[in-house]
Short mmCIF file of C-alpha atoms in Angstrom, two decimals:
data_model
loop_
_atom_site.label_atom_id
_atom_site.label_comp_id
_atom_site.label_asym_id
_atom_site.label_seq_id
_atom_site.Cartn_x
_atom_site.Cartn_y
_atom_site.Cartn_z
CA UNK A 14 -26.37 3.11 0.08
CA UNK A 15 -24.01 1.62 -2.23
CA UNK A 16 -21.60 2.76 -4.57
CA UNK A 17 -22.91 3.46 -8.00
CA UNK A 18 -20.12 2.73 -10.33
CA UNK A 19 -21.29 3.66 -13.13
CA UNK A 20 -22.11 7.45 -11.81
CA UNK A 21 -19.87 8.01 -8.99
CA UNK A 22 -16.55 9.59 -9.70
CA UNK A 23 -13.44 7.81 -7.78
CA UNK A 24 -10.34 9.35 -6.71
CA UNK A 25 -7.01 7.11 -6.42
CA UNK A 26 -4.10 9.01 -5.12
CA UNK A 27 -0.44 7.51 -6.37
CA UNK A 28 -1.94 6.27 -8.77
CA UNK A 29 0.77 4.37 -10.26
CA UNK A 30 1.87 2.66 -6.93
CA UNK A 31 1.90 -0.78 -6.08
CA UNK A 32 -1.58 -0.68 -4.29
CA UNK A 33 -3.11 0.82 -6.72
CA UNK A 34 -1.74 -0.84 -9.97
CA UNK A 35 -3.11 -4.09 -8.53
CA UNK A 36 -6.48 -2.47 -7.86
CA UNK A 37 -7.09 -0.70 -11.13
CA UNK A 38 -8.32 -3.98 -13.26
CA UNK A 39 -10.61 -4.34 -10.63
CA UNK A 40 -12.44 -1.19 -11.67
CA UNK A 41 -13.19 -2.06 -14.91
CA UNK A 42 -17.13 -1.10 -14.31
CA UNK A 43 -15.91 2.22 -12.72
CA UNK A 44 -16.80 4.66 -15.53
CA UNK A 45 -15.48 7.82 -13.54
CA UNK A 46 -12.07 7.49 -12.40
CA UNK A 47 -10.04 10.42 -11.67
CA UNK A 48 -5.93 9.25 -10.69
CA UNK A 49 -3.52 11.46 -9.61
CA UNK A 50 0.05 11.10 -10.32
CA UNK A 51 3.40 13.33 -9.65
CA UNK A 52 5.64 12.01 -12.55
CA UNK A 53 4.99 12.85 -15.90
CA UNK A 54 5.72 9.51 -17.10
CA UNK A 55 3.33 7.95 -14.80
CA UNK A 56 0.78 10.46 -16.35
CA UNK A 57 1.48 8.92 -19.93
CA UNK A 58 1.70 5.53 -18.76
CA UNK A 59 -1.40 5.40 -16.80
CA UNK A 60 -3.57 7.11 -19.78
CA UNK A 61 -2.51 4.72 -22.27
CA UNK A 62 -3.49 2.07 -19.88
CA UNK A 63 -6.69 3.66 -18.83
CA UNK A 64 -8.14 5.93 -21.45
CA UNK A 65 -10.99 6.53 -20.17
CA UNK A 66 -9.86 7.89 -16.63
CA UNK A 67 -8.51 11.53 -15.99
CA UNK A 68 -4.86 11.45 -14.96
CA UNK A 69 -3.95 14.53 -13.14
CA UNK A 70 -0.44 14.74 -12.68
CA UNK A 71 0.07 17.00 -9.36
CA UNK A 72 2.12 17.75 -6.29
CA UNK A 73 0.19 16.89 -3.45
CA UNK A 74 1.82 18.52 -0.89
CA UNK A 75 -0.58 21.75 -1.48
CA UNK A 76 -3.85 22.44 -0.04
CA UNK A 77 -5.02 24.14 -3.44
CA UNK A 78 -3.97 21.01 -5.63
CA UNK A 79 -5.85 18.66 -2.98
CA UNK A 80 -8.70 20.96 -3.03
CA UNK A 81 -8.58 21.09 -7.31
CA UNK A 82 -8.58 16.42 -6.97
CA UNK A 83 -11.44 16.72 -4.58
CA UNK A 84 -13.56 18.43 -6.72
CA UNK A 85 -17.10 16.65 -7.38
CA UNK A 86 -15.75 13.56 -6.45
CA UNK A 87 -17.84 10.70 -4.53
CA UNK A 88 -15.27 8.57 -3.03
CA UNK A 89 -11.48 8.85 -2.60
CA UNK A 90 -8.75 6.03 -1.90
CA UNK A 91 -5.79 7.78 -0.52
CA UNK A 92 -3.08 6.59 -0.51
CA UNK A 93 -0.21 8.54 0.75
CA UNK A 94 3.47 8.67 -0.88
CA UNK A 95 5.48 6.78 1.15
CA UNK A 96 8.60 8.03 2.88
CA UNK A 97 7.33 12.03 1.48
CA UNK A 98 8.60 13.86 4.16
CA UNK A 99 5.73 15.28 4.32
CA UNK A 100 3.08 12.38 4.22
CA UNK A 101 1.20 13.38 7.49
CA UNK A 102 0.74 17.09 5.92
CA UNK A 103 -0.65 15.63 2.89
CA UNK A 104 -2.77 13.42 4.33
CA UNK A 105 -4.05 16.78 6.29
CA UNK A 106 -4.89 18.95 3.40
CA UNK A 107 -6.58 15.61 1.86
CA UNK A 108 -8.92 14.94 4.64
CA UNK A 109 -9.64 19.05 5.15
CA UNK A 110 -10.39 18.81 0.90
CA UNK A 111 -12.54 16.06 1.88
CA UNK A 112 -14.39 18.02 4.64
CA UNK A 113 -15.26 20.97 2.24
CA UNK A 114 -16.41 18.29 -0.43
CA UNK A 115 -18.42 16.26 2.14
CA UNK A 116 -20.08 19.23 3.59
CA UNK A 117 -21.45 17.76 6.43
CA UNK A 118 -23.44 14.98 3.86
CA UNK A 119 -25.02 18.02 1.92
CA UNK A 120 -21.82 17.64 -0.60
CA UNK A 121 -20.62 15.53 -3.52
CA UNK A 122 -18.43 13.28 -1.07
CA UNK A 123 -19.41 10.26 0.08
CA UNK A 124 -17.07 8.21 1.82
CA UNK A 125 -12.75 8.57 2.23
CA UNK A 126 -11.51 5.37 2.02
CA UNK A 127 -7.78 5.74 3.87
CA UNK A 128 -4.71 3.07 3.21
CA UNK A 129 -2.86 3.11 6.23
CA UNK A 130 -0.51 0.60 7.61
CA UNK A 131 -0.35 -2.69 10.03
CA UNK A 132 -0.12 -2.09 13.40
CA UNK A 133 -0.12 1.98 13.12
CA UNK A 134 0.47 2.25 16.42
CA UNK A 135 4.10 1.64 16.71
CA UNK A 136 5.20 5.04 17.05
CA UNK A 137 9.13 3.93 16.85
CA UNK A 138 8.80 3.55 12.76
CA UNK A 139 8.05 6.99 11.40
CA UNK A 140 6.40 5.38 8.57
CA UNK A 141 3.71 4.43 11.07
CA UNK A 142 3.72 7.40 12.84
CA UNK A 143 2.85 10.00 10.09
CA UNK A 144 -0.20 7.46 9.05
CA UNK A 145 -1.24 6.70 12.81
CA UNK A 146 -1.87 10.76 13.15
CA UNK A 147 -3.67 10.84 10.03
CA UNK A 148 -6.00 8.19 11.41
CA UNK A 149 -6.47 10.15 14.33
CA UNK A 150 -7.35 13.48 11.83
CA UNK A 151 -9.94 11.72 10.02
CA UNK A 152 -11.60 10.34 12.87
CA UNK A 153 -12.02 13.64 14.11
CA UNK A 154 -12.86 15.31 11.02
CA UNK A 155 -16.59 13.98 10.55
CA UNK A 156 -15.97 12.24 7.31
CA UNK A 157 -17.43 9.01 6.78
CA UNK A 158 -14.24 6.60 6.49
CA UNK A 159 -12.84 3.44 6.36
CA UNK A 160 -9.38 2.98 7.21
CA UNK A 161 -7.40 -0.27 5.58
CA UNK A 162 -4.33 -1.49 7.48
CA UNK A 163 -2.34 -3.82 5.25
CA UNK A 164 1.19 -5.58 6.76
CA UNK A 165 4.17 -6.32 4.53
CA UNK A 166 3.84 -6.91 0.84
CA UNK A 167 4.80 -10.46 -0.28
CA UNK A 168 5.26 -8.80 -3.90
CA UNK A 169 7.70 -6.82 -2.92
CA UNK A 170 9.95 -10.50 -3.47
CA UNK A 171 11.13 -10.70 -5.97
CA UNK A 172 10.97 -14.21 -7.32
CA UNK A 173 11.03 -14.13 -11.25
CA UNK A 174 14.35 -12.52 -10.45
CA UNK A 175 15.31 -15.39 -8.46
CA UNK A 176 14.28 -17.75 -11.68
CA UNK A 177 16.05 -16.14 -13.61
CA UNK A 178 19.34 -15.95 -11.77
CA UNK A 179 21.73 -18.58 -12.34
CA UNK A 180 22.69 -18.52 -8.42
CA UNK A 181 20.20 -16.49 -6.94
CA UNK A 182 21.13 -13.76 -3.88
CA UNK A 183 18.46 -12.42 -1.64
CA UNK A 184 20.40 -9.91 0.26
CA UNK A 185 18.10 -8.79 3.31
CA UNK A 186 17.76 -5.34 4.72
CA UNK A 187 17.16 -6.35 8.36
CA UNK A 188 17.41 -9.41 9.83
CA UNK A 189 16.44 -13.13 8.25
CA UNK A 190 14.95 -14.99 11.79
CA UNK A 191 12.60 -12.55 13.04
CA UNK A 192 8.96 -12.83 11.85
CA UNK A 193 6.74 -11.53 10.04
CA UNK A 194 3.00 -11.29 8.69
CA UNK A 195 2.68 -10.81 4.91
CA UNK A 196 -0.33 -10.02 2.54
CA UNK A 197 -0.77 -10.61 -0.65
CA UNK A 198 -1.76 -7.62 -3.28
CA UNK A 199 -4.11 -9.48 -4.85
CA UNK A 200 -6.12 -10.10 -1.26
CA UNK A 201 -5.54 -6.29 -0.69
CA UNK A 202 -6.82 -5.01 -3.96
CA UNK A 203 -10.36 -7.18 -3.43
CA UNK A 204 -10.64 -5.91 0.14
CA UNK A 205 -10.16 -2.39 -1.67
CA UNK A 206 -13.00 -3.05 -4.12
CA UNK A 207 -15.73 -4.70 -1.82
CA UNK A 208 -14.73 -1.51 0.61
CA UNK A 209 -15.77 0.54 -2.50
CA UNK A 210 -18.70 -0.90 -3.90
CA UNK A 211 -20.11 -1.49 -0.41
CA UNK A 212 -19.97 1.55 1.08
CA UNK A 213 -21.97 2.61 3.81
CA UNK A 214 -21.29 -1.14 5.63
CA UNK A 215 -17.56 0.03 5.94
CA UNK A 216 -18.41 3.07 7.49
CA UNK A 217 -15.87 4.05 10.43
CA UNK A 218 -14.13 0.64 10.62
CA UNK A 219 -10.60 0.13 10.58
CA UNK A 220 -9.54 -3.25 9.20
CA UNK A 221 -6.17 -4.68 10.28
CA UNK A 222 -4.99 -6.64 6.56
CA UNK A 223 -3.36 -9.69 7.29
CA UNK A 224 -2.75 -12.83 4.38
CA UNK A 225 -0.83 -15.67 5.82
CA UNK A 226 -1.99 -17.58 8.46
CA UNK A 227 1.62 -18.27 10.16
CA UNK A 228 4.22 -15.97 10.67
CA UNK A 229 7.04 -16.42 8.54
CA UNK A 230 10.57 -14.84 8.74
CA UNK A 231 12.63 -13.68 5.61
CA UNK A 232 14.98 -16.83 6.00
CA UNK A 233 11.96 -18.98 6.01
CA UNK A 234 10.40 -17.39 2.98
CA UNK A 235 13.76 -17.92 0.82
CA UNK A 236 13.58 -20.91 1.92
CA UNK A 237 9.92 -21.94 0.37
CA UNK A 238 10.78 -20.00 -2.87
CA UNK A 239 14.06 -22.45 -3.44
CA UNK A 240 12.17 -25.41 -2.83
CA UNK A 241 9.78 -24.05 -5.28
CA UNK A 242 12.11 -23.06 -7.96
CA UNK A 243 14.59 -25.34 -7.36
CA UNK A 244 17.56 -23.21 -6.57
CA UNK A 245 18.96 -22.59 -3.59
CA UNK A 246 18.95 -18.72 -2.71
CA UNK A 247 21.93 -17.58 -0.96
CA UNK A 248 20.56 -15.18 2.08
CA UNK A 249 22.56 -12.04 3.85
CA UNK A 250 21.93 -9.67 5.85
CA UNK A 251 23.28 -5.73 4.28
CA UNK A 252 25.51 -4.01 5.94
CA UNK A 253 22.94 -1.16 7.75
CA UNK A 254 24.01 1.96 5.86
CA UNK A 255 23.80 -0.44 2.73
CA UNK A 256 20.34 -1.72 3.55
CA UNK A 257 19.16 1.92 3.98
CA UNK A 258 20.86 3.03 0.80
CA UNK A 259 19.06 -0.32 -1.07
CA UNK A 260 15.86 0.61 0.75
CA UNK A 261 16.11 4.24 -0.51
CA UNK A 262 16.65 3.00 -4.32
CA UNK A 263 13.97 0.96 -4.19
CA UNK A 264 11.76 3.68 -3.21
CA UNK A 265 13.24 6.79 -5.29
CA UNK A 266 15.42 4.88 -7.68
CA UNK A 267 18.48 6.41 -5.98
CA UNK A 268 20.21 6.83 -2.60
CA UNK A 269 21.75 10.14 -3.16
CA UNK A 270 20.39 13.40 -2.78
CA UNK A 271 17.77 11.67 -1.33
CA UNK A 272 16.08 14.24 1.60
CA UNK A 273 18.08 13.55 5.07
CA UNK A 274 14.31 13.16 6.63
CA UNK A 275 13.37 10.68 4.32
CA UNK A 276 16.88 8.89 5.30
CA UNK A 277 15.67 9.34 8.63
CA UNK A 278 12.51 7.26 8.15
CA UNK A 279 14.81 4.39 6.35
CA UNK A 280 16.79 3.79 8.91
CA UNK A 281 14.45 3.61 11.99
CA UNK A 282 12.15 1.15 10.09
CA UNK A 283 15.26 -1.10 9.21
CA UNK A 284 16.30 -0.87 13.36
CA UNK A 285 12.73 -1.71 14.29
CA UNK A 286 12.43 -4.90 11.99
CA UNK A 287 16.09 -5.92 12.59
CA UNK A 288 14.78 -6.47 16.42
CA UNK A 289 11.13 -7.10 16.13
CA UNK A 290 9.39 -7.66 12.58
CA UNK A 291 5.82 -6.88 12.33
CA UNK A 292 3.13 -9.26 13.38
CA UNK A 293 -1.04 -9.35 12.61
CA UNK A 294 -3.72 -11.99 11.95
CA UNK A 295 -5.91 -12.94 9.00
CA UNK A 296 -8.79 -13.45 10.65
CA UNK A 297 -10.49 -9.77 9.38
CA UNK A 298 -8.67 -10.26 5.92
CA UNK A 299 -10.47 -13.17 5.43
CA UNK A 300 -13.82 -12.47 7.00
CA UNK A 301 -14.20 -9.70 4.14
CA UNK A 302 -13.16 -11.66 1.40
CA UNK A 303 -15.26 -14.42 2.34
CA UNK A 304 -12.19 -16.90 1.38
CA UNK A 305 -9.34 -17.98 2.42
CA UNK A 306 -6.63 -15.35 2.17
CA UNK A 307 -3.53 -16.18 -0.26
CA UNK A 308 -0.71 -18.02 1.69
CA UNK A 309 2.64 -17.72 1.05
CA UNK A 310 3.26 -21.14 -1.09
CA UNK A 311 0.68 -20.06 -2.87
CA UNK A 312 1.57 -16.76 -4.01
CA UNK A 313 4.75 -18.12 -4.72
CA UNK A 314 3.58 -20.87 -6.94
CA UNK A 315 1.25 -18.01 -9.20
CA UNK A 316 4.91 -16.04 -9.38
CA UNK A 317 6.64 -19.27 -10.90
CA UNK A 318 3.82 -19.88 -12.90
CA UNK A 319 3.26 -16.23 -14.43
CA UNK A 320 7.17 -16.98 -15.24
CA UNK A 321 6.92 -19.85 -16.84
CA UNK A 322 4.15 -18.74 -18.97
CA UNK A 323 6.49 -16.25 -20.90
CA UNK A 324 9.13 -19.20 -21.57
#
């Protein structure tokens, strides 16, 4: 059966992440949405976008909290806090919340829909580590799930920045020749929706999220975006304890103070792309869009444009 969105109450965890900011417009039929937050100014900011929703601003890393989210709700999209020391454990006490709910199909939920990561299984990254083991819980858990797998973010480049630099710097945090796959949000956020609204056809697959059709390393990619904006971006490499500190801000808006094991997950992400990158195919991407998937030119020509328009 499919979803019903105009009874069914949705969950979003980190709400006001990237994944899920790019998702939310999609949802405008979704009369029951429930988003959880930990900031208080996500909380506000979130409401006055979506007045209709009920933004719960919480600490997930607490079994009672989880439990209090789960609470009559139909269908969750979790996605974990990056980086949270504690990610694995909260994806735990979110899948045994789920359990309770789901009572073995006698309950109010109906499906766990699980954002996970590209190639999980690389154990050396303890980003995809802690979400490889909370595959494995919710495959054992006798949920109904669907597991998403999406590969490097193109949006996390930041091109209007680029425009609007007079001599534009893209200083890298690992290596500019090895390759990568990227996808784009927007691809990710329909895959997201069709996973929602479709339900019960999603049921125990795990989807590997790829956009671009071509691997493409960082050096490569500044290269596109200069040819595209007419400015040549000057490319480096950080120092490693600077590209951990710059990968930290980006993540917590700071580098100090920041939780040694959260340091720890940093730095052996930056090692494993500085040798290898991270590599996947479009094919399944595409296959559920039932288009082509965004390609890198592409995305970068909507960036320019979306720039332009504000000139």
């Amino acid at each position: 059966m499919s979803a019903d969105p105009s009874k069914d109450l949705l969950l979003i965890t980190c709400a006001s992440g990237k994944q899920a900011t790019r998702l939310l417009p999609l949802l405008s039929e979704w009369k029951r949405l429930r988003l959880a937050v930990h900031s208080s100014s996500s909380k506000d900011r979130l409401q006055s976008q979506h007045p209709h929703a009920d933004v719960v601003q919480t600490d997930l890393y607490s079994p009672s909290n989880c439990a209090a989210l789960m609470k009559d709700v139909n269908v969750v999209i979790h996605i974990g806090p990056s980086y949270h020391v504690h990610e694995a454990e909260i994806g735990y006490m979110m899948i045994d919340a789920a359990v309770e709910s789901h009572q073995n199909g006698t309950g109010s939920l109906k499906h766990f829909i699980l954002s996970s990561v590209l190639n999980s299984q690389l154990r050396k990254m303890m980003n995809h580590d802690c979400k490889r083991v909370v595959e494995e819980y919710i495959m054992e858990s006798g949920l109904p799930y669907t597991i998403l797998q999406p590969t490097t973010f193109m949006d996390n480049i930041p091109v209007q920045v680029f425009m609007q630099q007079e001599q534009p710097k893209f200083v890298s945090a690992w290596s500019t020749e090895n390759k990568f796959s990227m996808i784009a949000l927007r691809d990710l956020s329909e895959v997201f929706r069709k996973v929602l609204i479709e339900r019960e056809k999603h049921f125990y697959a795990q989807y590997p999220l790829v956009s671009t059709h071509t691997t493409l390393s960082f050096g490569e990619a500044m290269s596109i975006i200069s040819s595209k904006i007419g400015k040549e971006i000057q490319v480096s490499v950080a120092p490693y304890r600077e590209a951990v500190d710059s990968v930290l801000v980006r993540l917590f808006g700071e580098a100090v103070g920041v939780d040694q094991r959260s340091k720890d997950v940093a730095q052996r992400m930056i090692l494993f792309y500085d040798n290898r990158g991270l590599v996947g195919n479009a094919n399944v991407l595409e296959w559920l869009l039932g288009r082509s998937a965004t390609q890198f030119g592409d995305w970068v020509d909507s960036r320019v444009g979306e720039e332009s328009q504000k000139k």
